Amino acid sequence: MSAYHLRSLTGLVLLAVALAAACTSQPRSAAARREEPWTASPADVSHGEAPVGTSTAPAPVDPRAPAPSASRLVTIRLETREAKLAIAPGVLYEAWTFDGRVPGPVVRVTEGDTVDFTLVNRAMMPHSMDFHAAQIAPSRAYVNVMPGDSIHYRWVPQVPGVFLYHCGTAPVAMHIANGMYGALIVDPARPLPPAREFVFVQSEFYTKPASDTAGAQQLDWEKLLGLAPDAIAFNGIANQYAEHPIRVMAGETIRLYVVDAGPNRVSAFHVVGAIFSKVYVDAVPAHAWEGVQTVDVPVGGGMIFETHLVEPGTYPFVTHAFADATKGAVGMFVAR
Ligand SMILES: [Cu+2]
């Protein structure tokens, strides 16, 4: 090829690149914008993926871990019922719940405690309870409870960590996607050192307009089977801890109990600007990993993360699967 032809070809390539850039930078029409899914708009904090709020009001779901159990006999009574709940600002969802909340309440016990558990079904269909922290015959304990009925049994948590609990009624993906899950912390008999403690349950929502409630959303089963969630949340509401940043002190030890309820997406959990000094993997305190940047929390699994934020500033926490962060699995720590 001659030098002339090479110059001409180069010119054509540059022209094509310039035209492509001009086309992609065209402003979108208002109609096109309306048809876009309700994912987050860009943030002005790098890696934030959602606008950072200045609200000092607490987030809708308090992320602070409850206090350790004070009794060796811990009574847990949960009710299953339907509830219409916000899963993102301005987006209501017809949820199936434990105690009217998504996630259900955080339960905290200590290794060796006796858990006295009652499940009461106030909903319209069978539900059940599967405690990942228990070692028990599912055929006895995780059976379907009919509407208006209840089940009662006792069990002893013997492995410390943070665990998922969820409804195990088939199809399980439907019951989890509709909101029937929560976190259960089993403290080791010898407590971990003091820290600022938070609980994050990551989960997905697959939505379509509800057939019987104007303005609300309900489960889209085809989107669930196609692994195409509309929103991904920490503690049931997309972006809530970006809008309501979590305030901590620079230098203090922060302990994060992270559970992935799914039903489908692994959480590649990461705090931007920090390294985990300890990670208790699903989660045995005797076997902590040290100096880790990102850890996959599997669907149906839990991990305990410890870190500290070295200086005042804003530190996003995300699943590093960034499509999922863009759909709402992002929050902010503000250290002062
Ligand atoms: Cu259920």
Tab-separated table of C-alpha atoms and ligand atoms in Angstrom:
chain	number	residue	atom	x	y	z
A	1	MET	CA	0.000	0.000	0.000
A	2	SER	CA	1.369	3.444	-0.964
A	3	ALA	CA	1.917	6.237	1.552
A	4	TYR	CA	-0.956	8.124	-0.142
A	5	HIS	CA	-3.350	5.228	0.316
A	6	LEU	CA	-2.227	4.765	3.905
A	7	ARG	CA	-2.872	8.480	4.643
A	8	SER	CA	-6.301	8.275	2.975
A	9	LEU	CA	-7.217	5.169	4.956
A	10	THR	CA	-6.074	6.778	8.201
A	11	GLY	CA	-8.136	9.853	7.382
A	12	LEU	CA	-11.226	7.739	6.751
A	13	VAL	CA	-10.770	5.890	10.033
A	14	LEU	CA	-10.397	9.152	11.957
A	15	LEU	CA	-13.498	10.557	10.224
A	16	ALA	CA	-15.512	7.463	11.146
A	17	VAL	CA	-14.366	7.690	14.773
A	18	ALA	CA	-15.300	11.395	14.909
A	19	LEU	CA	-18.747	10.698	13.402
A	20	ALA	CA	-19.373	7.851	15.853
A	21	ALA	CA	-18.413	10.091	18.767
A	22	ALA	CA	-20.709	12.850	17.476
A	23	CYS	CA	-23.610	10.384	17.174
A	24	THR	CA	-23.178	8.920	20.651
A	25	SER	CA	-22.932	12.360	22.239
A	26	GLN	CA	-26.317	13.446	20.848
A	27	PRO	CA	-28.669	14.499	23.677
A	28	ARG	CA	-31.367	11.895	24.319
A	29	SER	CA	-34.952	12.865	23.756
A	30	ALA	CA	-37.268	13.269	26.758
A	31	ALA	CA	-39.272	10.274	25.515
A	32	ALA	CA	-36.150	8.106	25.363
A	33	ARG	CA	-35.200	9.143	28.878
A	34	ARG	CA	-38.679	8.249	30.186
A	35	GLU	CA	-38.339	4.740	28.765
A	36	GLU	CA	-35.057	4.092	30.556
A	37	PRO	CA	-35.176	1.863	33.656
A	38	TRP	CA	-35.074	3.632	37.013
A	39	THR	CA	-31.390	3.038	37.683
A	40	ALA	CA	-29.308	5.600	39.517
A	41	SER	CA	-28.048	8.770	37.915
A	42	PRO	CA	-24.298	9.363	37.971
A	43	ALA	CA	-22.701	10.477	41.200
A	44	ASP	CA	-20.139	13.181	41.684
A	45	VAL	CA	-18.074	10.871	43.886
A	46	SER	CA	-15.913	8.501	41.873
A	47	HIS	CA	-17.146	4.898	42.232
A	48	GLY	CA	-20.306	6.140	43.938
A	49	GLU	CA	-22.766	5.209	41.165
A	50	ALA	CA	-25.511	7.155	42.951
A	51	PRO	CA	-25.913	10.753	44.049
A	52	VAL	CA	-24.501	11.249	47.531
A	53	GLY	CA	-27.117	12.702	49.832
A	54	THR	CA	-26.410	15.328	52.431
A	55	SER	CA	-29.230	14.111	54.665
A	56	THR	CA	-28.353	13.717	58.317
A	57	ALA	CA	-31.671	11.934	58.852
A	58	PRO	CA	-31.300	8.212	59.455
A	59	ALA	CA	-31.818	5.858	56.517
A	60	PRO	CA	-35.216	4.125	56.286
A	61	VAL	CA	-33.608	0.847	57.412
A	62	ASP	CA	-31.207	1.257	60.340
A	63	PRO	CA	-27.957	-0.524	59.353
A	64	ARG	CA	-26.597	-0.734	62.906
A	65	ALA	CA	-26.215	-4.242	64.296
A	66	PRO	CA	-28.364	-5.045	67.316
A	67	ALA	CA	-26.686	-5.691	70.672
A	68	PRO	CA	-25.430	-9.207	71.460
A	69	SER	CA	-27.862	-11.542	73.171
A	70	ALA	CA	-28.195	-11.033	76.911
A	71	SER	CA	-29.902	-14.339	77.653
A	72	ARG	CA	-28.935	-17.943	76.979
A	73	LEU	CA	-32.543	-18.614	75.940
A	74	VAL	CA	-33.447	-16.402	72.985
A	75	THR	CA	-37.109	-16.258	71.982
A	76	ILE	CA	-37.712	-15.423	68.318
A	77	ARG	CA	-41.246	-15.007	67.040
A	78	LEU	CA	-41.727	-13.993	63.425
A	79	GLU	CA	-44.900	-13.465	61.432
A	80	THR	CA	-45.156	-13.844	57.671
A	81	ARG	CA	-47.392	-11.282	55.996
A	82	GLU	CA	-47.777	-9.252	52.818
A	83	ALA	CA	-46.754	-5.581	52.869
A	84	LYS	CA	-46.371	-2.793	50.338
A	85	LEU	CA	-42.852	-1.406	50.828
A	86	ALA	CA	-40.491	1.064	49.150
A	87	ILE	CA	-37.622	-0.685	47.328
A	88	ALA	CA	-36.235	2.561	45.868
A	89	PRO	CA	-37.218	6.213	46.280
A	90	GLY	CA	-40.769	6.482	44.948
A	91	VAL	CA	-41.011	2.786	43.996
A	92	LEU	CA	-43.461	0.637	45.988
A	93	TYR	CA	-43.359	-3.156	45.838
A	94	GLU	CA	-45.915	-5.737	46.913
A	95	ALA	CA	-43.594	-7.702	49.183
A	96	TRP	CA	-43.905	-10.972	51.067
A	97	THR	CA	-42.239	-10.432	54.430
A	98	PHE	CA	-41.134	-11.606	57.824
A	99	ASP	CA	-42.707	-9.120	60.278
A	100	GLY	CA	-43.688	-6.629	57.583
A	101	ARG	CA	-40.068	-5.733	56.735
A	102	VAL	CA	-37.575	-6.448	53.967
A	103	PRO	CA	-35.158	-7.746	55.036
A	104	GLY	CA	-36.755	-9.313	58.095
A	105	PRO	CA	-35.417	-8.271	61.498
A	106	VAL	CA	-31.736	-8.904	62.245
A	107	VAL	CA	-31.529	-11.720	64.785
A	108	ARG	CA	-28.490	-11.923	67.064
A	109	VAL	CA	-27.624	-14.847	69.299
A	110	THR	CA	-24.487	-16.290	70.847
A	111	GLU	CA	-22.914	-19.648	70.102
A	112	GLY	CA	-24.462	-22.218	72.454
A	113	ASP	CA	-27.648	-20.225	73.175
A	114	THR	CA	-30.970	-22.005	72.828
A	115	VAL	CA	-33.197	-20.431	70.191
A	116	ASP	CA	-36.890	-20.828	70.923
A	117	PHE	CA	-38.488	-20.157	67.544
A	118	THR	CA	-42.085	-19.632	66.495
A	119	LEU	CA	-43.246	-18.820	62.957
A	120	VAL	CA	-46.842	-17.609	62.542
A	121	ASN	CA	-48.260	-17.423	59.018
A	122	ARG	CA	-50.510	-14.368	58.610
A	123	ALA	CA	-50.231	-14.474	54.804
A	124	MET	CA	-52.406	-15.882	52.046
A	125	MET	CA	-50.207	-18.831	51.087
A	126	PRO	CA	-47.842	-21.374	52.693
A	127	HIS	CA	-44.494	-20.111	53.945
A	128	SER	CA	-41.622	-21.585	55.953
A	129	MET	CA	-38.286	-20.755	57.592
A	130	ASP	CA	-34.811	-22.020	56.724
A	131	PHE	CA	-32.099	-20.927	59.203
A	132	HIS	CA	-28.676	-21.360	57.620
A	133	ALA	CA	-27.199	-21.117	61.131
A	134	ALA	CA	-29.048	-24.228	62.290
A	135	GLN	CA	-28.073	-27.853	61.908
A	136	ILE	CA	-31.430	-29.569	61.906
A	137	ALA	CA	-33.555	-31.881	59.752
A	138	PRO	CA	-35.365	-29.711	57.171
A	139	SER	CA	-38.057	-32.373	56.963
A	140	ARG	CA	-38.925	-31.583	60.586
A	141	ALA	CA	-38.224	-27.851	60.927
A	142	TYR	CA	-38.362	-26.265	57.472
A	143	VAL	CA	-41.805	-27.506	56.522
A	144	ASN	CA	-44.561	-25.384	54.994
A	145	VAL	CA	-46.792	-23.528	57.435
A	146	MET	CA	-50.321	-23.036	56.120
A	147	PRO	CA	-52.123	-19.656	56.301
A	148	GLY	CA	-53.339	-19.052	59.865
A	149	ASP	CA	-51.110	-21.845	61.222
A	150	SER	CA	-47.770	-21.767	63.093
A	151	ILE	CA	-44.710	-23.879	63.857
A	152	HIS	CA	-42.548	-23.954	66.973
A	153	TYR	CA	-39.185	-25.617	67.619
A	154	ARG	CA	-35.896	-25.062	69.426
A	155	TRP	CA	-32.352	-25.233	68.112
A	156	VAL	CA	-28.834	-24.399	69.306
A	157	PRO	CA	-26.486	-22.308	67.101
A	158	GLN	CA	-23.081	-23.978	67.289
A	159	VAL	CA	-21.105	-22.241	64.545
A	160	PRO	CA	-20.343	-18.510	64.888
A	161	GLY	CA	-20.715	-16.219	61.890
A	162	VAL	CA	-23.361	-14.273	60.017
A	163	PHE	CA	-25.970	-16.367	58.281
A	164	LEU	CA	-28.916	-16.036	55.935
A	165	TYR	CA	-32.399	-16.998	56.966
A	166	HIS	CA	-35.125	-17.255	54.344
A	167	CYS	CA	-38.428	-18.760	53.412
A	168	GLY	CA	-37.804	-22.147	51.845
A	169	THR	CA	-41.194	-22.697	50.270
A	170	ALA	CA	-41.143	-23.592	46.573
A	171	PRO	CA	-40.460	-21.905	44.310
A	172	VAL	CA	-37.796	-20.587	46.665
A	173	ALA	CA	-36.583	-17.970	44.155
A	174	MET	CA	-40.069	-16.434	44.173
A	175	HIS	CA	-40.311	-16.294	47.968
A	176	ILE	CA	-36.822	-14.794	48.303
A	177	ALA	CA	-37.267	-12.320	45.433
A	178	ASN	CA	-40.470	-11.141	47.088
A	179	GLY	CA	-38.597	-10.264	50.288
A	180	MET	CA	-38.571	-13.280	52.607
A	181	TYR	CA	-35.030	-13.210	54.035
A	182	GLY	CA	-32.856	-11.724	56.729
A	183	ALA	CA	-29.558	-11.930	58.602
A	184	LEU	CA	-28.789	-13.900	61.740
A	185	ILE	CA	-25.580	-13.187	63.645
A	186	VAL	CA	-24.110	-15.919	65.828
A	187	ASP	CA	-21.520	-14.330	68.091
A	188	PRO	CA	-18.626	-16.535	69.139
A	189	ALA	CA	-18.672	-17.599	72.809
A	190	ARG	CA	-15.530	-15.487	73.208
A	191	PRO	CA	-16.702	-12.127	71.808
A	192	LEU	CA	-14.915	-10.292	69.007
A	193	PRO	CA	-13.233	-7.010	70.050
A	194	PRO	CA	-15.469	-3.915	70.230
A	195	ALA	CA	-16.210	-2.161	66.911
A	196	ARG	CA	-18.806	-0.043	65.140
A	197	GLU	CA	-21.027	-2.753	63.695
A	198	PHE	CA	-23.371	-2.665	60.695
A	199	VAL	CA	-25.442	-5.280	58.880
A	200	PHE	CA	-25.975	-5.282	55.110
A	201	VAL	CA	-28.191	-7.782	53.308
A	202	GLN	CA	-27.819	-7.596	49.538
A	203	SER	CA	-30.733	-8.704	47.374
A	204	GLU	CA	-32.370	-8.173	43.980
A	205	PHE	CA	-35.804	-7.010	42.833
A	206	TYR	CA	-37.390	-8.042	39.526
A	207	THR	CA	-40.372	-5.832	38.844
A	208	LYS	CA	-43.401	-5.184	36.669
A	209	PRO	CA	-46.466	-3.059	37.410
A	210	ALA	CA	-48.744	-4.801	39.867
A	211	SER	CA	-51.995	-6.058	38.406
A	212	ASP	CA	-54.190	-5.084	41.341
A	213	THR	CA	-52.507	-2.028	42.907
A	214	ALA	CA	-52.117	1.131	40.881
A	215	GLY	CA	-48.590	2.493	41.041
A	216	ALA	CA	-47.028	-0.473	42.846
A	217	GLN	CA	-44.664	-3.092	41.448
A	218	GLN	CA	-44.746	-6.852	41.785
A	219	LEU	CA	-42.475	-9.756	40.901
A	220	ASP	CA	-41.666	-10.297	37.231
A	221	TRP	CA	-40.912	-14.038	37.129
A	222	GLU	CA	-39.536	-13.919	33.578
A	223	LYS	CA	-36.998	-11.253	34.575
A	224	LEU	CA	-36.013	-13.404	37.554
A	225	LEU	CA	-35.420	-16.461	35.367
A	226	GLY	CA	-33.546	-14.241	32.909
A	227	LEU	CA	-31.310	-12.903	35.717
A	228	ALA	CA	-32.279	-9.316	34.841
A	229	PRO	CA	-33.052	-7.439	38.052
A	230	ASP	CA	-34.321	-3.848	37.992
A	231	ALA	CA	-32.898	-2.982	41.391
A	232	ILE	CA	-30.258	-4.348	43.750
A	233	ALA	CA	-30.289	-3.163	47.314
A	234	PHE	CA	-28.502	-3.223	50.612
A	235	ASN	CA	-31.182	-3.791	53.260
A	236	GLY	CA	-34.139	-3.712	50.886
A	237	ILE	CA	-33.967	-0.185	49.428
A	238	ALA	CA	-31.739	0.697	46.481
A	239	ASN	CA	-29.214	3.470	47.175
A	240	GLN	CA	-30.568	4.230	50.662
A	241	TYR	CA	-27.107	4.560	52.233
A	242	ALA	CA	-25.937	6.779	49.385
A	243	GLU	CA	-28.872	9.083	50.027
A	244	HIS	CA	-28.400	8.741	53.805
A	245	PRO	CA	-24.641	8.258	54.282
A	246	ILE	CA	-23.507	6.276	57.324
A	247	ARG	CA	-21.419	8.390	59.659
A	248	VAL	CA	-18.336	6.883	61.287
A	249	MET	CA	-15.063	8.086	62.775
A	250	ALA	CA	-11.816	7.930	60.833
A	251	GLY	CA	-9.532	5.313	62.334
A	252	GLU	CA	-12.153	3.377	64.301
A	253	THR	CA	-12.682	-0.318	63.640
A	254	ILE	CA	-15.758	-0.925	61.511
A	255	ARG	CA	-17.238	-4.425	61.431
A	256	LEU	CA	-19.649	-5.263	58.616
A	257	TYR	CA	-21.915	-8.288	58.682
A	258	VAL	CA	-22.747	-8.883	55.012
A	259	VAL	CA	-25.254	-11.466	53.828
A	260	ASP	CA	-26.254	-12.107	50.228
A	261	ALA	CA	-29.902	-13.158	49.970
A	262	GLY	CA	-29.882	-13.082	46.177
A	263	PRO	CA	-31.809	-14.913	44.890
A	264	ASN	CA	-29.258	-14.865	42.050
A	265	ARG	CA	-26.429	-12.300	42.200
A	266	VAL	CA	-23.125	-12.791	44.044
A	267	SER	CA	-21.933	-9.723	45.973
A	268	ALA	CA	-18.319	-8.757	45.205
A	269	PHE	CA	-18.142	-6.718	48.388
A	270	HIS	CA	-15.669	-3.852	48.477
A	271	VAL	CA	-15.153	-0.595	50.357
A	272	VAL	CA	-13.554	2.022	48.097
A	273	GLY	CA	-10.485	3.527	49.755
A	274	ALA	CA	-10.130	0.742	52.312
A	275	ILE	CA	-8.643	-2.720	52.697
A	276	PHE	CA	-10.229	-5.326	54.924
A	277	SER	CA	-7.927	-6.001	57.862
A	278	LYS	CA	-9.935	-9.147	58.591
A	279	VAL	CA	-12.529	-11.176	56.705
A	280	TYR	CA	-14.241	-14.001	58.491
A	281	VAL	CA	-15.222	-16.280	55.662
A	282	ASP	CA	-18.745	-17.513	56.056
A	283	ALA	CA	-17.622	-17.197	58.926
A	284	VAL	CA	-15.374	-18.848	61.477
A	285	PRO	CA	-13.474	-16.371	63.677
A	286	ALA	CA	-10.506	-18.726	63.943
A	287	HIS	CA	-9.906	-18.475	60.208
A	288	ALA	CA	-9.819	-14.796	59.305
A	289	TRP	CA	-8.304	-13.637	56.023
A	290	GLU	CA	-6.140	-10.529	56.351
A	291	GLY	CA	-5.385	-7.690	53.931
A	292	VAL	CA	-8.130	-8.342	51.387
A	293	GLN	CA	-9.574	-5.842	48.888
A	294	THR	CA	-12.755	-7.547	47.620
A	295	VAL	CA	-14.492	-10.770	48.610
A	296	ASP	CA	-17.357	-12.551	46.917
A	297	VAL	CA	-20.205	-13.136	49.314
A	298	PRO	CA	-22.023	-16.044	47.697
A	299	VAL	CA	-25.772	-16.144	47.323
A	300	GLY	CA	-26.936	-17.812	50.492
A	301	GLY	CA	-23.719	-16.922	52.320
A	302	GLY	CA	-22.427	-14.392	54.811
A	303	MET	CA	-19.089	-12.800	55.669
A	304	ILE	CA	-17.845	-10.569	58.451
A	305	PHE	CA	-15.574	-7.737	57.285
A	306	GLU	CA	-13.380	-5.515	59.447
A	307	THR	CA	-11.723	-2.358	58.242
A	308	HIS	CA	-10.967	1.230	59.182
A	309	LEU	CA	-11.065	4.429	57.152
A	310	VAL	CA	-7.697	6.111	57.385
A	311	GLU	CA	-8.726	9.774	57.070
A	312	PRO	CA	-11.871	11.936	57.020
A	313	GLY	CA	-13.794	11.679	53.754
A	314	THR	CA	-16.479	9.820	51.828
A	315	TYR	CA	-15.925	6.100	51.196
A	316	PRO	CA	-18.397	4.239	48.946
A	317	PHE	CA	-19.149	0.581	49.622
A	318	VAL	CA	-20.339	-1.469	46.675
A	319	THR	CA	-20.644	-4.779	45.047
A	320	HIS	CA	-17.797	-4.490	42.591
A	321	ALA	CA	-20.030	-6.138	39.995
A	322	PHE	CA	-20.730	-2.620	38.821
A	323	ALA	CA	-23.912	-3.217	36.866
A	324	ASP	CA	-25.352	-4.234	40.226
A	325	ALA	CA	-23.907	-1.172	41.974
A	326	THR	CA	-25.470	0.989	39.254
A	327	LYS	CA	-28.817	-0.651	40.055
A	328	GLY	CA	-28.594	0.384	43.699
A	329	ALA	CA	-26.091	-1.824	45.569
A	330	VAL	CA	-24.048	1.132	46.735
A	331	GLY	CA	-23.774	3.088	49.954
A	332	MET	CA	-21.475	5.646	51.573
A	333	PHE	CA	-19.517	5.884	54.752
A	334	VAL	CA	-18.693	9.435	55.755
A	335	ALA	CA	-15.728	9.488	58.125
A	336	ARG	CA	-14.949	12.535	60.217
B	1	CU	CU	-42.520	-17.824	51.690
